[in-house]
Each structure stands twice: as C-alpha cells, then as structure tokens.
Amino acid sequence: MSDGTATATARAGTEDTVPARLACVFLPAPLPREARVAFWDPDGEPLLDAADELTVVRPHGSGVRRRQVPALTLPLAEALPLLVRARHDPAAHPATACWGAAAL
C-alpha cells in the first residue's frame, strides 16, 4: 500500500528499466489506452532519468503535505511487464507489488 496520492505533469521521455523498490501510482486518462503508470522514490532519492514530475501527498505529523518528486511515467503496455515481475520481488515497494497483482 502506498502512503500518498499523486498527479503528474508530463515531460518528454520514458524509461526501459524501473527498479521494483520504487512506488508506483496509476494515472488515468480520458481514453483508457492513454493511461500511464508513474514510478517515484518515496525515500526521496533522485531518479537519474526522471522525465516527469509528480505531486504526492504524504503524511506529515497529524496532517498531510504535498511535494513535487521526480517520476518516471510509462504507458500501460510498457509498465505491465515491470509490474508483473515486481509482485514476487521481495525488494518491491508494496504499491508496485499490489499493482502487479492487480494487473493479472
């Protein structure tokens, strides 16, 4: 389970290999085939090839705070194999493993 929600601002580029330790979030689109999956690091580590920016809402004390984080976004067709592999990876972020299980 992820501890944040997200929206994305797209910039050019995609990534072929995404570590399973990254959290992911589904980004719906008006046309389902245009939906994307955004991968981001909840630990705040920089992503070398991040081409997008994500606004995440995280717990902060007794409330929440928004923050911008670098993200890699992939179309569903490219994200699906990564998600399916992550569901059995012990190093996978819980959100990524969950989306991998849901993808099947």
PDB file of N, CA and C in Angstrom:
ATOM      1  N   MET A   1       0.843  -1.164   0.000  1.00  0.00           N
ATOM      2  CA  MET A   1       0.000   0.000   0.000  1.00  0.00           C
ATOM      3  C   MET A   1       0.894   1.234   0.000  1.00  0.00           C
ATOM      4  N   SER A   2       0.590   2.210  -0.825  1.00  0.00           N
ATOM      5  CA  SER A   2       1.358   3.446  -0.877  1.00  0.00           C
ATOM      6  C   SER A   2       0.820   4.425   0.156  1.00  0.00           C
ATOM      7  N   ASP A   3       1.687   5.326   0.623  1.00  0.00           N
ATOM      8  CA  ASP A   3       1.229   6.296   1.614  1.00  0.00           C
ATOM      9  C   ASP A   3       1.006   7.663   0.991  1.00  0.00           C
ATOM     10  N   GLY A   4       0.741   7.724  -0.307  1.00  0.00           N
ATOM     11  CA  GLY A   4       0.497   9.006  -0.939  1.00  0.00           C
ATOM     12  C   GLY A   4      -0.395   8.871  -2.152  1.00  0.00           C
ATOM     13  N   THR A   5      -0.921   9.996  -2.590  1.00  0.00           N
ATOM     14  CA  THR A   5      -1.661  10.045  -3.832  1.00  0.00           C
ATOM     15  C   THR A   5      -0.883  10.938  -4.772  1.00  0.00           C
ATOM     16  N   ALA A   6      -1.228  10.937  -6.051  1.00  0.00           N
ATOM     17  CA  ALA A   6      -0.364  11.648  -6.978  1.00  0.00           C
ATOM     18  C   ALA A   6      -1.091  12.184  -8.200  1.00  0.00           C
ATOM     19  N   THR A   7      -0.501  13.208  -8.785  1.00  0.00           N
ATOM     20  CA  THR A   7      -0.852  13.700 -10.107  1.00  0.00           C
ATOM     21  C   THR A   7       0.463  13.934 -10.823  1.00  0.00           C
ATOM     22  N   ALA A   8       0.461  13.970 -12.132  1.00  0.00           N
ATOM     23  CA  ALA A   8       1.728  14.117 -12.854  1.00  0.00           C
ATOM     24  C   ALA A   8       1.663  15.225 -13.872  1.00  0.00           C
ATOM     25  N   THR A   9       2.807  15.844 -14.094  1.00  0.00           N
ATOM     26  CA  THR A   9       2.998  16.800 -15.170  1.00  0.00           C
ATOM     27  C   THR A   9       3.992  16.164 -16.119  1.00  0.00           C
ATOM     28  N   ALA A  10       3.570  15.851 -17.336  1.00  0.00           N
ATOM     29  CA  ALA A  10       4.414  15.100 -18.263  1.00  0.00           C
ATOM     30  C   ALA A  10       5.460  15.972 -18.933  1.00  0.00           C
ATOM     31  N   ARG A  11       6.625  15.379 -19.115  1.00  0.00           N
ATOM     32  CA  ARG A  11       7.689  15.930 -19.935  1.00  0.00           C
ATOM     33  C   ARG A  11       8.141  14.799 -20.838  1.00  0.00           C
ATOM     34  N   ALA A  12       8.981  15.065 -21.798  1.00  0.00           N
ATOM     35  CA  ALA A  12       9.383  14.049 -22.773  1.00  0.00           C
ATOM     36  C   ALA A  12      10.218  12.950 -22.135  1.00  0.00           C
ATOM     37  N   GLY A  13      10.069  11.704 -22.640  1.00  0.00           N
ATOM     38  CA  GLY A  13      10.950  10.610 -22.256  1.00  0.00           C
ATOM     39  C   GLY A  13      10.254   9.492 -21.512  1.00  0.00           C
ATOM     40  N   THR A  14      10.822   8.289 -21.634  1.00  0.00           N
ATOM     41  CA  THR A  14      10.375   7.131 -20.862  1.00  0.00           C
ATOM     42  C   THR A  14      11.602   6.369 -20.408  1.00  0.00           C
ATOM     43  N   GLU A  15      11.393   5.371 -19.604  1.00  0.00           N
ATOM     44  CA  GLU A  15      12.489   4.579 -19.045  1.00  0.00           C
ATOM     45  C   GLU A  15      12.208   3.113 -19.307  1.00  0.00           C
ATOM     46  N   ASP A  16      13.241   2.362 -19.742  1.00  0.00           N
ATOM     47  CA  ASP A  16      13.070   0.949 -20.051  1.00  0.00           C
ATOM     48  C   ASP A  16      13.104   0.068 -18.805  1.00  0.00           C
ATOM     49  N   THR A  17      13.968   0.384 -17.848  1.00  0.00           N
ATOM     50  CA  THR A  17      14.123  -0.437 -16.659  1.00  0.00           C
ATOM     51  C   THR A  17      13.808   0.391 -15.426  1.00  0.00           C
ATOM     52  N   VAL A  18      12.886  -0.091 -14.633  1.00  0.00           N
ATOM     53  CA  VAL A  18      12.466   0.626 -13.428  1.00  0.00           C
ATOM     54  C   VAL A  18      12.681  -0.297 -12.234  1.00  0.00           C
ATOM     55  N   PRO A  19      13.450   0.137 -11.221  1.00  0.00           N
ATOM     56  CA  PRO A  19      13.648  -0.719 -10.043  1.00  0.00           C
ATOM     57  C   PRO A  19      12.327  -0.978  -9.314  1.00  0.00           C
ATOM     58  N   ALA A  20      12.150  -2.202  -8.852  1.00  0.00           N
ATOM     59  CA  ALA A  20      10.919  -2.579  -8.147  1.00  0.00           C
ATOM     60  C   ALA A  20      10.783  -1.852  -6.815  1.00  0.00           C
ATOM     61  N   ARG A  21      11.873  -1.314  -6.264  1.00  0.00           N
ATOM     62  CA  ARG A  21      11.811  -0.612  -4.973  1.00  0.00           C
ATOM     63  C   ARG A  21      11.054   0.706  -5.071  1.00  0.00           C
ATOM     64  N   LEU A  22      10.835   1.193  -6.302  1.00  0.00           N
ATOM     65  CA  LEU A  22      10.104   2.443  -6.485  1.00  0.00           C
ATOM     66  C   LEU A  22       8.614   2.214  -6.263  1.00  0.00           C
ATOM     67  N   ALA A  23       7.951   3.210  -5.706  1.00  0.00           N
ATOM     68  CA  ALA A  23       6.494   3.168  -5.569  1.00  0.00           C
ATOM     69  C   ALA A  23       5.884   3.499  -6.926  1.00  0.00           C
ATOM     70  N   CYS A  24       4.682   3.054  -7.151  1.00  0.00           N
ATOM     71  CA  CYS A  24       4.019   3.411  -8.403  1.00  0.00           C
ATOM     72  C   CYS A  24       2.581   3.823  -8.121  1.00  0.00           C
ATOM     73  N   VAL A  25       2.049   4.559  -9.063  1.00  0.00           N
ATOM     74  CA  VAL A  25       0.669   5.016  -8.975  1.00  0.00           C
ATOM     75  C   VAL A  25       0.100   5.031 -10.388  1.00  0.00           C
ATOM     76  N   PHE A  26      -1.161   4.649 -10.508  1.00  0.00           N
ATOM     77  CA  PHE A  26      -1.856   4.648 -11.791  1.00  0.00           C
ATOM     78  C   PHE A  26      -2.350   6.053 -12.089  1.00  0.00           C
ATOM     79  N   LEU A  27      -2.095   6.519 -13.299  1.00  0.00           N
ATOM     80  CA  LEU A  27      -2.548   7.843 -13.729  1.00  0.00           C
ATOM     81  C   LEU A  27      -3.583   7.662 -14.834  1.00  0.00           C
ATOM     82  N   PRO A  28      -4.872   7.737 -14.504  1.00  0.00           N
ATOM     83  CA  PRO A  28      -5.913   7.535 -15.512  1.00  0.00           C
ATOM     84  C   PRO A  28      -5.900   8.648 -16.551  1.00  0.00           C
ATOM     85  N   ALA A  29      -6.499   8.351 -17.680  1.00  0.00           N
ATOM     86  CA  ALA A  29      -6.613   9.318 -18.770  1.00  0.00           C
ATOM     87  C   ALA A  29      -8.036   9.242 -19.323  1.00  0.00           C
ATOM     88  N   PRO A  30      -8.470  10.279 -20.055  1.00  0.00           N
ATOM     89  CA  PRO A  30      -9.820  10.245 -20.634  1.00  0.00           C
ATOM     90  C   PRO A  30     -10.051   9.007 -21.507  1.00  0.00           C
ATOM     91  N   LEU A  31      -9.036   8.623 -22.278  1.00  0.00           N
ATOM     92  CA  LEU A  31      -9.103   7.381 -23.041  1.00  0.00           C
ATOM     93  C   LEU A  31      -8.275   6.342 -22.297  1.00  0.00           C
ATOM     94  N   PRO A  32      -8.858   5.205 -21.937  1.00  0.00           N
ATOM     95  CA  PRO A  32      -8.120   4.214 -21.149  1.00  0.00           C
ATOM     96  C   PRO A  32      -6.769   3.824 -21.743  1.00  0.00           C
ATOM     97  N   ARG A  33      -6.660   3.752 -23.051  1.00  0.00           N
ATOM     98  CA  ARG A  33      -5.388   3.354 -23.668  1.00  0.00           C
ATOM     99  C   ARG A  33      -4.293   4.402 -23.480  1.00  0.00           C
ATOM    100  N   GLU A  34      -4.662   5.607 -23.045  1.00  0.00           N
ATOM    101  CA  GLU A  34      -3.671   6.662 -22.820  1.00  0.00           C
ATOM    102  C   GLU A  34      -3.238   6.759 -21.350  1.00  0.00           C
ATOM    103  N   ALA A  35      -3.776   5.895 -20.497  1.00  0.00           N
ATOM    104  CA  ALA A  35      -3.392   5.906 -19.077  1.00  0.00           C
ATOM    105  C   ALA A  35      -1.919   5.546 -18.942  1.00  0.00           C
ATOM    106  N   ARG A  36      -1.329   5.981 -17.833  1.00  0.00           N
ATOM    107  CA  ARG A  36       0.093   5.734 -17.590  1.00  0.00           C
ATOM    108  C   ARG A  36       0.285   5.260 -16.151  1.00  0.00           C
ATOM    109  N   VAL A  37       1.465   4.741 -15.884  1.00  0.00           N
ATOM    110  CA  VAL A  37       1.867   4.373 -14.530  1.00  0.00           C
ATOM    111  C   VAL A  37       3.095   5.206 -14.199  1.00  0.00           C
ATOM    112  N   ALA A  38       3.058   5.888 -13.072  1.00  0.00           N
ATOM    113  CA  ALA A  38       4.185   6.723 -12.637  1.00  0.00           C
ATOM    114  C   ALA A  38       4.942   5.997 -11.530  1.00  0.00           C
ATOM    115  N   PHE A  39       6.256   5.964 -11.648  1.00  0.00           N
ATOM    116  CA  PHE A  39       7.137   5.371 -10.645  1.00  0.00           C
ATOM    117  C   PHE A  39       7.915   6.493  -9.981  1.00  0.00           C
ATOM    118  N   TRP A  40       7.971   6.474  -8.647  1.00  0.00           N
ATOM    119  CA  TRP A  40       8.681   7.514  -7.902  1.00  0.00           C
ATOM    120  C   TRP A  40       9.308   6.904  -6.656  1.00  0.00           C
ATOM    121  N   ASP A  41      10.311   7.576  -6.109  1.00  0.00           N
ATOM    122  CA  ASP A  41      11.036   7.061  -4.953  1.00  0.00           C
ATOM    123  C   ASP A  41      10.528   7.711  -3.669  1.00  0.00           C
ATOM    124  N   PRO A  42       9.828   6.959  -2.813  1.00  0.00           N
ATOM    125  CA  PRO A  42       9.311   7.534  -1.571  1.00  0.00           C
ATOM    126  C   PRO A  42      10.412   7.932  -0.586  1.00  0.00           C
ATOM    127  N   ASP A  43      11.622   7.421  -0.773  1.00  0.00           N
ATOM    128  CA  ASP A  43      12.747   7.798   0.089  1.00  0.00           C
ATOM    129  C   ASP A  43      13.370   9.119  -0.331  1.00  0.00           C
ATOM    130  N   GLY A  44      12.935   9.662  -1.461  1.00  0.00           N
ATOM    131  CA  GLY A  44      13.431  10.957  -1.913  1.00  0.00           C
ATOM    132  C   GLY A  44      14.725  10.908  -2.696  1.00  0.00           C
ATOM    133  N   GLU A  45      15.206   9.712  -3.014  1.00  0.00           N
ATOM    134  CA  GLU A  45      16.428   9.603  -3.810  1.00  0.00           C
ATOM    135  C   GLU A  45      16.158  10.129  -5.221  1.00  0.00           C
ATOM    136  N   PRO A  46      17.130  10.808  -5.821  1.00  0.00           N
ATOM    137  CA  PRO A  46      16.921  11.315  -7.182  1.00  0.00           C
ATOM    138  C   PRO A  46      16.860  10.169  -8.190  1.00  0.00           C
ATOM    139  N   LEU A  47      16.014  10.326  -9.181  1.00  0.00           N
ATOM    140  CA  LEU A  47      15.922   9.358 -10.271  1.00  0.00           C
ATOM    141  C   LEU A  47      16.695   9.936 -11.449  1.00  0.00           C
ATOM    142  N   LEU A  48      17.704   9.229 -11.901  1.00  0.00           N
ATOM    143  CA  LEU A  48      18.598   9.758 -12.928  1.00  0.00           C
ATOM    144  C   LEU A  48      17.880  10.157 -14.212  1.00  0.00           C
ATOM    145  N   ASP A  49      16.986   9.307 -14.689  1.00  0.00           N
ATOM    146  CA  ASP A  49      16.323   9.564 -15.964  1.00  0.00           C
ATOM    147  C   ASP A  49      14.876  10.002 -15.810  1.00  0.00           C
ATOM    148  N   ALA A  50      14.541  10.577 -14.678  1.00  0.00           N
ATOM    149  CA  ALA A  50      13.161  11.022 -14.468  1.00  0.00           C
ATOM    150  C   ALA A  50      12.822  12.119 -15.463  1.00  0.00           C
ATOM    151  N   ALA A  51      11.758  11.896 -16.208  1.00  0.00           N
ATOM    152  CA  ALA A  51      11.353  12.857 -17.224  1.00  0.00           C
ATOM    153  C   ALA A  51      10.059  13.566 -16.849  1.00  0.00           C
ATOM    154  N   ASP A  52       9.464  13.187 -15.747  1.00  0.00           N
ATOM    155  CA  ASP A  52       8.184  13.748 -15.334  1.00  0.00           C
ATOM    156  C   ASP A  52       8.282  14.238 -13.896  1.00  0.00           C
ATOM    157  N   GLU A  53       7.281  14.973 -13.508  1.00  0.00           N
ATOM    158  CA  GLU A  53       7.193  15.470 -12.143  1.00  0.00           C
ATOM    159  C   GLU A  53       5.846  15.058 -11.577  1.00  0.00           C
ATOM    160  N   LEU A  54       5.849  14.597 -10.339  1.00  0.00           N
ATOM    161  CA  LEU A  54       4.659  14.079  -9.695  1.00  0.00           C
ATOM    162  C   LEU A  54       4.402  14.877  -8.420  1.00  0.00           C
ATOM    163  N   THR A  55       3.162  15.213  -8.163  1.00  0.00           N
ATOM    164  CA  THR A  55       2.796  15.825  -6.889  1.00  0.00           C
ATOM    165  C   THR A  55       2.240  14.724  -6.013  1.00  0.00           C
ATOM    166  N   VAL A  56       2.910  14.467  -4.887  1.00  0.00           N
ATOM    167  CA  VAL A  56       2.449  13.421  -3.976  1.00  0.00           C
ATOM    168  C   VAL A  56       1.992  14.056  -2.672  1.00  0.00           C
ATOM    169  N   VAL A  57       1.046  13.417  -2.042  1.00  0.00           N
ATOM    170  CA  VAL A  57       0.536  13.860  -0.743  1.00  0.00           C
ATOM    171  C   VAL A  57       0.987  12.819   0.265  1.00  0.00           C
ATOM    172  N   ARG A  58       1.766  13.276   1.256  1.00  0.00           N
ATOM    173  CA  ARG A  58       2.349  12.365   2.242  1.00  0.00           C
ATOM    174  C   ARG A  58       1.938  12.787   3.645  1.00  0.00           C
ATOM    175  N   PRO A  59       1.870  11.826   4.569  1.00  0.00           N
ATOM    176  CA  PRO A  59       1.590  12.179   5.962  1.00  0.00           C
ATOM    177  C   PRO A  59       2.685  13.090   6.512  1.00  0.00           C
ATOM    178  N   HIS A  60       2.274  14.036   7.335  1.00  0.00           N
ATOM    179  CA  HIS A  60       3.225  14.943   7.980  1.00  0.00           C
ATOM    180  C   HIS A  60       2.635  15.318   9.332  1.00  0.00           C
ATOM    181  N   GLY A  61       3.191  14.747  10.394  1.00  0.00           N
ATOM    182  CA  GLY A  61       2.627  14.989  11.724  1.00  0.00           C
ATOM    183  C   GLY A  61       1.196  14.490  11.789  1.00  0.00           C
ATOM    184  N   SER A  62       0.283  15.365  12.204  1.00  0.00           N
ATOM    185  CA  SER A  62      -1.126  14.980  12.270  1.00  0.00           C
ATOM    186  C   SER A  62      -1.880  15.360  11.000  1.00  0.00           C
ATOM    187  N   GLY A  63      -1.181  15.896  10.004  1.00  0.00           N
ATOM    188  CA  GLY A  63      -1.812  16.283   8.742  1.00  0.00           C
ATOM    189  C   GLY A  63      -1.099  15.663   7.552  1.00  0.00           C
ATOM    190  N   VAL A  64      -1.178  16.346   6.444  1.00  0.00           N
ATOM    191  CA  VAL A  64      -0.508  15.902   5.218  1.00  0.00           C
ATOM    192  C   VAL A  64       0.164  17.093   4.555  1.00  0.00           C
ATOM    193  N   ARG A  65       1.101  16.792   3.683  1.00  0.00           N
ATOM    194  CA  ARG A  65       1.776  17.824   2.893  1.00  0.00           C
ATOM    195  C   ARG A  65       1.938  17.339   1.467  1.00  0.00           C
ATOM    196  N   ARG A  66       1.867  18.295   0.548  1.00  0.00           N
ATOM    197  CA  ARG A  66       2.140  17.998  -0.857  1.00  0.00           C
ATOM    198  C   ARG A  66       3.607  18.294  -1.133  1.00  0.00           C
ATOM    199  N   ARG A  67       4.169  17.510  -2.067  1.00  0.00           N
ATOM    200  CA  ARG A  67       5.511  17.835  -2.532  1.00  0.00           C
ATOM    201  C   ARG A  67       5.690  17.313  -3.947  1.00  0.00           C
ATOM    202  N   GLN A  68       6.567  17.958  -4.677  1.00  0.00           N
ATOM    203  CA  GLN A  68       6.893  17.557  -6.040  1.00  0.00           C
ATOM    204  C   GLN A  68       8.049  16.568  -5.974  1.00  0.00           C
ATOM    205  N   VAL A  69       7.942  15.474  -6.719  1.00  0.00           N
ATOM    206  CA  VAL A  69       9.014  14.489  -6.787  1.00  0.00           C
ATOM    207  C   VAL A  69       9.264  14.128  -8.246  1.00  0.00           C
ATOM    208  N   PRO A  70      10.497  13.773  -8.592  1.00  0.00           N
ATOM    209  CA  PRO A  70      10.757  13.298  -9.946  1.00  0.00           C
ATOM    210  C   PRO A  70      10.096  11.936 -10.133  1.00  0.00           C
ATOM    211  N   ALA A  71       9.615  11.685 -11.329  1.00  0.00           N
ATOM    212  CA  ALA A  71       8.932  10.419 -11.604  1.00  0.00           C
ATOM    213  C   ALA A  71       9.224   9.949 -13.019  1.00  0.00           C
ATOM    214  N   LEU A  72       9.146   8.651 -13.179  1.00  0.00           N
ATOM    215  CA  LEU A  72       9.226   8.028 -14.492  1.00  0.00           C
ATOM    216  C   LEU A  72       7.816   7.566 -14.824  1.00  0.00           C
ATOM    217  N   THR A  73       7.269   7.997 -15.940  1.00  0.00           N
ATOM    218  CA  THR A  73       5.936   7.528 -16.320  1.00  0.00           C
ATOM    219  C   THR A  73       6.051   6.677 -17.566  1.00  0.00           C
ATOM    220  N   LEU A  74       5.294   5.605 -17.563  1.00  0.00           N
ATOM    221  CA  LEU A  74       5.287   4.670 -18.683  1.00  0.00           C
ATOM    222  C   LEU A  74       3.858   4.396 -19.110  1.00  0.00           C
ATOM    223  N   PRO A  75       3.649   4.174 -20.410  1.00  0.00           N
ATOM    224  CA  PRO A  75       2.330   3.724 -20.852  1.00  0.00           C
ATOM    225  C   PRO A  75       2.051   2.338 -20.249  1.00  0.00           C
ATOM    226  N   LEU A  76       0.800   1.984 -20.140  1.00  0.00           N
ATOM    227  CA  LEU A  76       0.435   0.706 -19.526  1.00  0.00           C
ATOM    228  C   LEU A  76       1.137  -0.481 -20.171  1.00  0.00           C
ATOM    229  N   ALA A  77       1.223  -0.493 -21.491  1.00  0.00           N
ATOM    230  CA  ALA A  77       1.845  -1.622 -22.189  1.00  0.00           C
ATOM    231  C   ALA A  77       3.301  -1.814 -21.777  1.00  0.00           C
ATOM    232  N   GLU A  78       4.016  -0.732 -21.516  1.00  0.00           N
ATOM    233  CA  GLU A  78       5.417  -0.832 -21.095  1.00  0.00           C
ATOM    234  C   GLU A  78       5.534  -1.117 -19.602  1.00  0.00           C
ATOM    235  N   ALA A  79       4.607  -0.625 -18.805  1.00  0.00           N
ATOM    236  CA  ALA A  79       4.668  -0.809 -17.354  1.00  0.00           C
ATOM    237  C   ALA A  79       4.230  -2.206 -16.924  1.00  0.00           C
ATOM    238  N   LEU A  80       3.341  -2.819 -17.677  1.00  0.00           N
ATOM    239  CA  LEU A  80       2.776  -4.110 -17.282  1.00  0.00           C
ATOM    240  C   LEU A  80       3.823  -5.181 -16.983  1.00  0.00           C
ATOM    241  N   PRO A  81       4.808  -5.431 -17.855  1.00  0.00           N
ATOM    242  CA  PRO A  81       5.806  -6.462 -17.533  1.00  0.00           C
ATOM    243  C   PRO A  81       6.590  -6.143 -16.254  1.00  0.00           C
ATOM    244  N   LEU A  82       6.890  -4.874 -16.030  1.00  0.00           N
ATOM    245  CA  LEU A  82       7.610  -4.473 -14.814  1.00  0.00           C
ATOM    246  C   LEU A  82       6.767  -4.742 -13.574  1.00  0.00           C
ATOM    247  N   LEU A  83       5.486  -4.422 -13.658  1.00  0.00           N
ATOM    248  CA  LEU A  83       4.588  -4.623 -12.519  1.00  0.00           C
ATOM    249  C   LEU A  83       4.406  -6.102 -12.202  1.00  0.00           C
ATOM    250  N   VAL A  84       4.237  -6.909 -13.238  1.00  0.00           N
ATOM    251  CA  VAL A  84       4.033  -8.345 -13.035  1.00  0.00           C
ATOM    252  C   VAL A  84       5.270  -8.971 -12.393  1.00  0.00           C
ATOM    253  N   ARG A  85       6.462  -8.572 -12.827  1.00  0.00           N
ATOM    254  CA  ARG A  85       7.693  -9.087 -12.216  1.00  0.00           C
ATOM    255  C   ARG A  85       7.829  -8.627 -10.764  1.00  0.00           C
ATOM    256  N   ALA A  86       7.396  -7.424 -10.474  1.00  0.00           N
ATOM    257  CA  ALA A  86       7.564  -6.860  -9.131  1.00  0.00           C
ATOM    258  C   ALA A  86       6.702  -7.552  -8.083  1.00  0.00           C
ATOM    259  N   ARG A  87       5.611  -8.191  -8.483  1.00  0.00           N
ATOM    260  CA  ARG A  87       4.702  -8.744  -7.481  1.00  0.00           C
ATOM    261  C   ARG A  87       5.326  -9.853  -6.651  1.00  0.00           C
ATOM    262  N   HIS A  88       6.390 -10.507  -7.149  1.00  0.00           N
ATOM    263  CA  HIS A  88       7.066 -11.554  -6.377  1.00  0.00           C
ATOM    264  C   HIS A  88       8.458 -11.131  -5.920  1.00  0.00           C
ATOM    265  N   ASP A  89       8.826  -9.890  -6.150  1.00  0.00           N
ATOM    266  CA  ASP A  89      10.151  -9.388  -5.781  1.00  0.00           C
ATOM    267  C   ASP A  89      10.117  -8.931  -4.320  1.00  0.00           C
ATOM    268  N   PRO A  90      10.935  -9.523  -3.443  1.00  0.00           N
ATOM    269  CA  PRO A  90      10.903  -9.120  -2.033  1.00  0.00           C
ATOM    270  C   PRO A  90      11.345  -7.675  -1.809  1.00  0.00           C
ATOM    271  N   ALA A  91      12.066  -7.098  -2.754  1.00  0.00           N
ATOM    272  CA  ALA A  91      12.515  -5.706  -2.623  1.00  0.00           C
ATOM    273  C   ALA A  91      11.498  -4.713  -3.170  1.00  0.00           C
ATOM    274  N   ALA A  92      10.404  -5.205  -3.730  1.00  0.00           N
ATOM    275  CA  ALA A  92       9.419  -4.327  -4.368  1.00  0.00           C
ATOM    276  C   ALA A  92       8.677  -3.483  -3.340  1.00  0.00           C
ATOM    277  N   HIS A  93       8.379  -2.259  -3.726  1.00  0.00           N
ATOM    278  CA  HIS A  93       7.542  -1.393  -2.894  1.00  0.00           C
ATOM    279  C   HIS A  93       6.145  -2.022  -2.842  1.00  0.00           C
ATOM    280  N   PRO A  94       5.451  -1.966  -1.715  1.00  0.00           N
ATOM    281  CA  PRO A  94       4.122  -2.577  -1.610  1.00  0.00           C
ATOM    282  C   PRO A  94       3.132  -2.099  -2.678  1.00  0.00           C
ATOM    283  N   ALA A  95       3.176  -0.828  -3.044  1.00  0.00           N
ATOM    284  CA  ALA A  95       2.250  -0.327  -4.071  1.00  0.00           C
ATOM    285  C   ALA A  95       2.556  -0.953  -5.425  1.00  0.00           C
ATOM    286  N   THR A  96       3.825  -1.114  -5.732  1.00  0.00           N
ATOM    287  CA  THR A  96       4.223  -1.700  -7.012  1.00  0.00           C
ATOM    288  C   THR A  96       3.838  -3.173  -7.053  1.00  0.00           C
ATOM    289  N   ALA A  97       4.067  -3.899  -5.963  1.00  0.00           N
ATOM    290  CA  ALA A  97       3.668  -5.305  -5.899  1.00  0.00           C
ATOM    291  C   ALA A  97       2.150  -5.445  -6.014  1.00  0.00           C
ATOM    292  N   CYS A  98       1.411  -4.555  -5.390  1.00  0.00           N
ATOM    293  CA  CYS A  98      -0.052  -4.585  -5.449  1.00  0.00           C
ATOM    294  C   CYS A  98      -0.558  -4.348  -6.872  1.00  0.00           C
ATOM    295  N   TRP A  99      -0.007  -3.339  -7.558  1.00  0.00           N
ATOM    296  CA  TRP A  99      -0.416  -3.080  -8.939  1.00  0.00           C
ATOM    297  C   TRP A  99      -0.019  -4.247  -9.841  1.00  0.00           C
ATOM    298  N   GLY A 100       1.093  -4.914  -9.526  1.00  0.00           N
ATOM    299  CA  GLY A 100       1.490  -6.096 -10.289  1.00  0.00           C
ATOM    300  C   GLY A 100       0.483  -7.218 -10.142  1.00  0.00           C
ATOM    301  N   ALA A 101      -0.007  -7.440  -8.926  1.00  0.00           N
ATOM    302  CA  ALA A 101      -1.023  -8.468  -8.704  1.00  0.00           C
ATOM    303  C   ALA A 101      -2.338  -8.088  -9.372  1.00  0.00           C
ATOM    304  N   ALA A 102      -2.699  -6.818  -9.310  1.00  0.00           N
ATOM    305  CA  ALA A 102      -3.948  -6.357  -9.927  1.00  0.00           C
ATOM    306  C   ALA A 102      -3.886  -6.441 -11.448  1.00  0.00           C
ATOM    307  N   ALA A 103      -2.690  -6.351 -12.006  1.00  0.00           N
ATOM    308  CA  ALA A 103      -2.535  -6.370 -13.464  1.00  0.00           C
ATOM    309  C   ALA A 103      -2.874  -7.727 -14.059  1.00  0.00           C
ATOM    310  N   LEU A 104      -2.798  -8.765 -13.241  1.00  0.00           N
ATOM    311  CA  LEU A 104      -3.110 -10.103 -13.747  1.00  0.00           C
ATOM    312  C   LEU A 104      -4.578 -10.329 -13.644  1.00  0.00           C
TER     313      LEU A 104
END
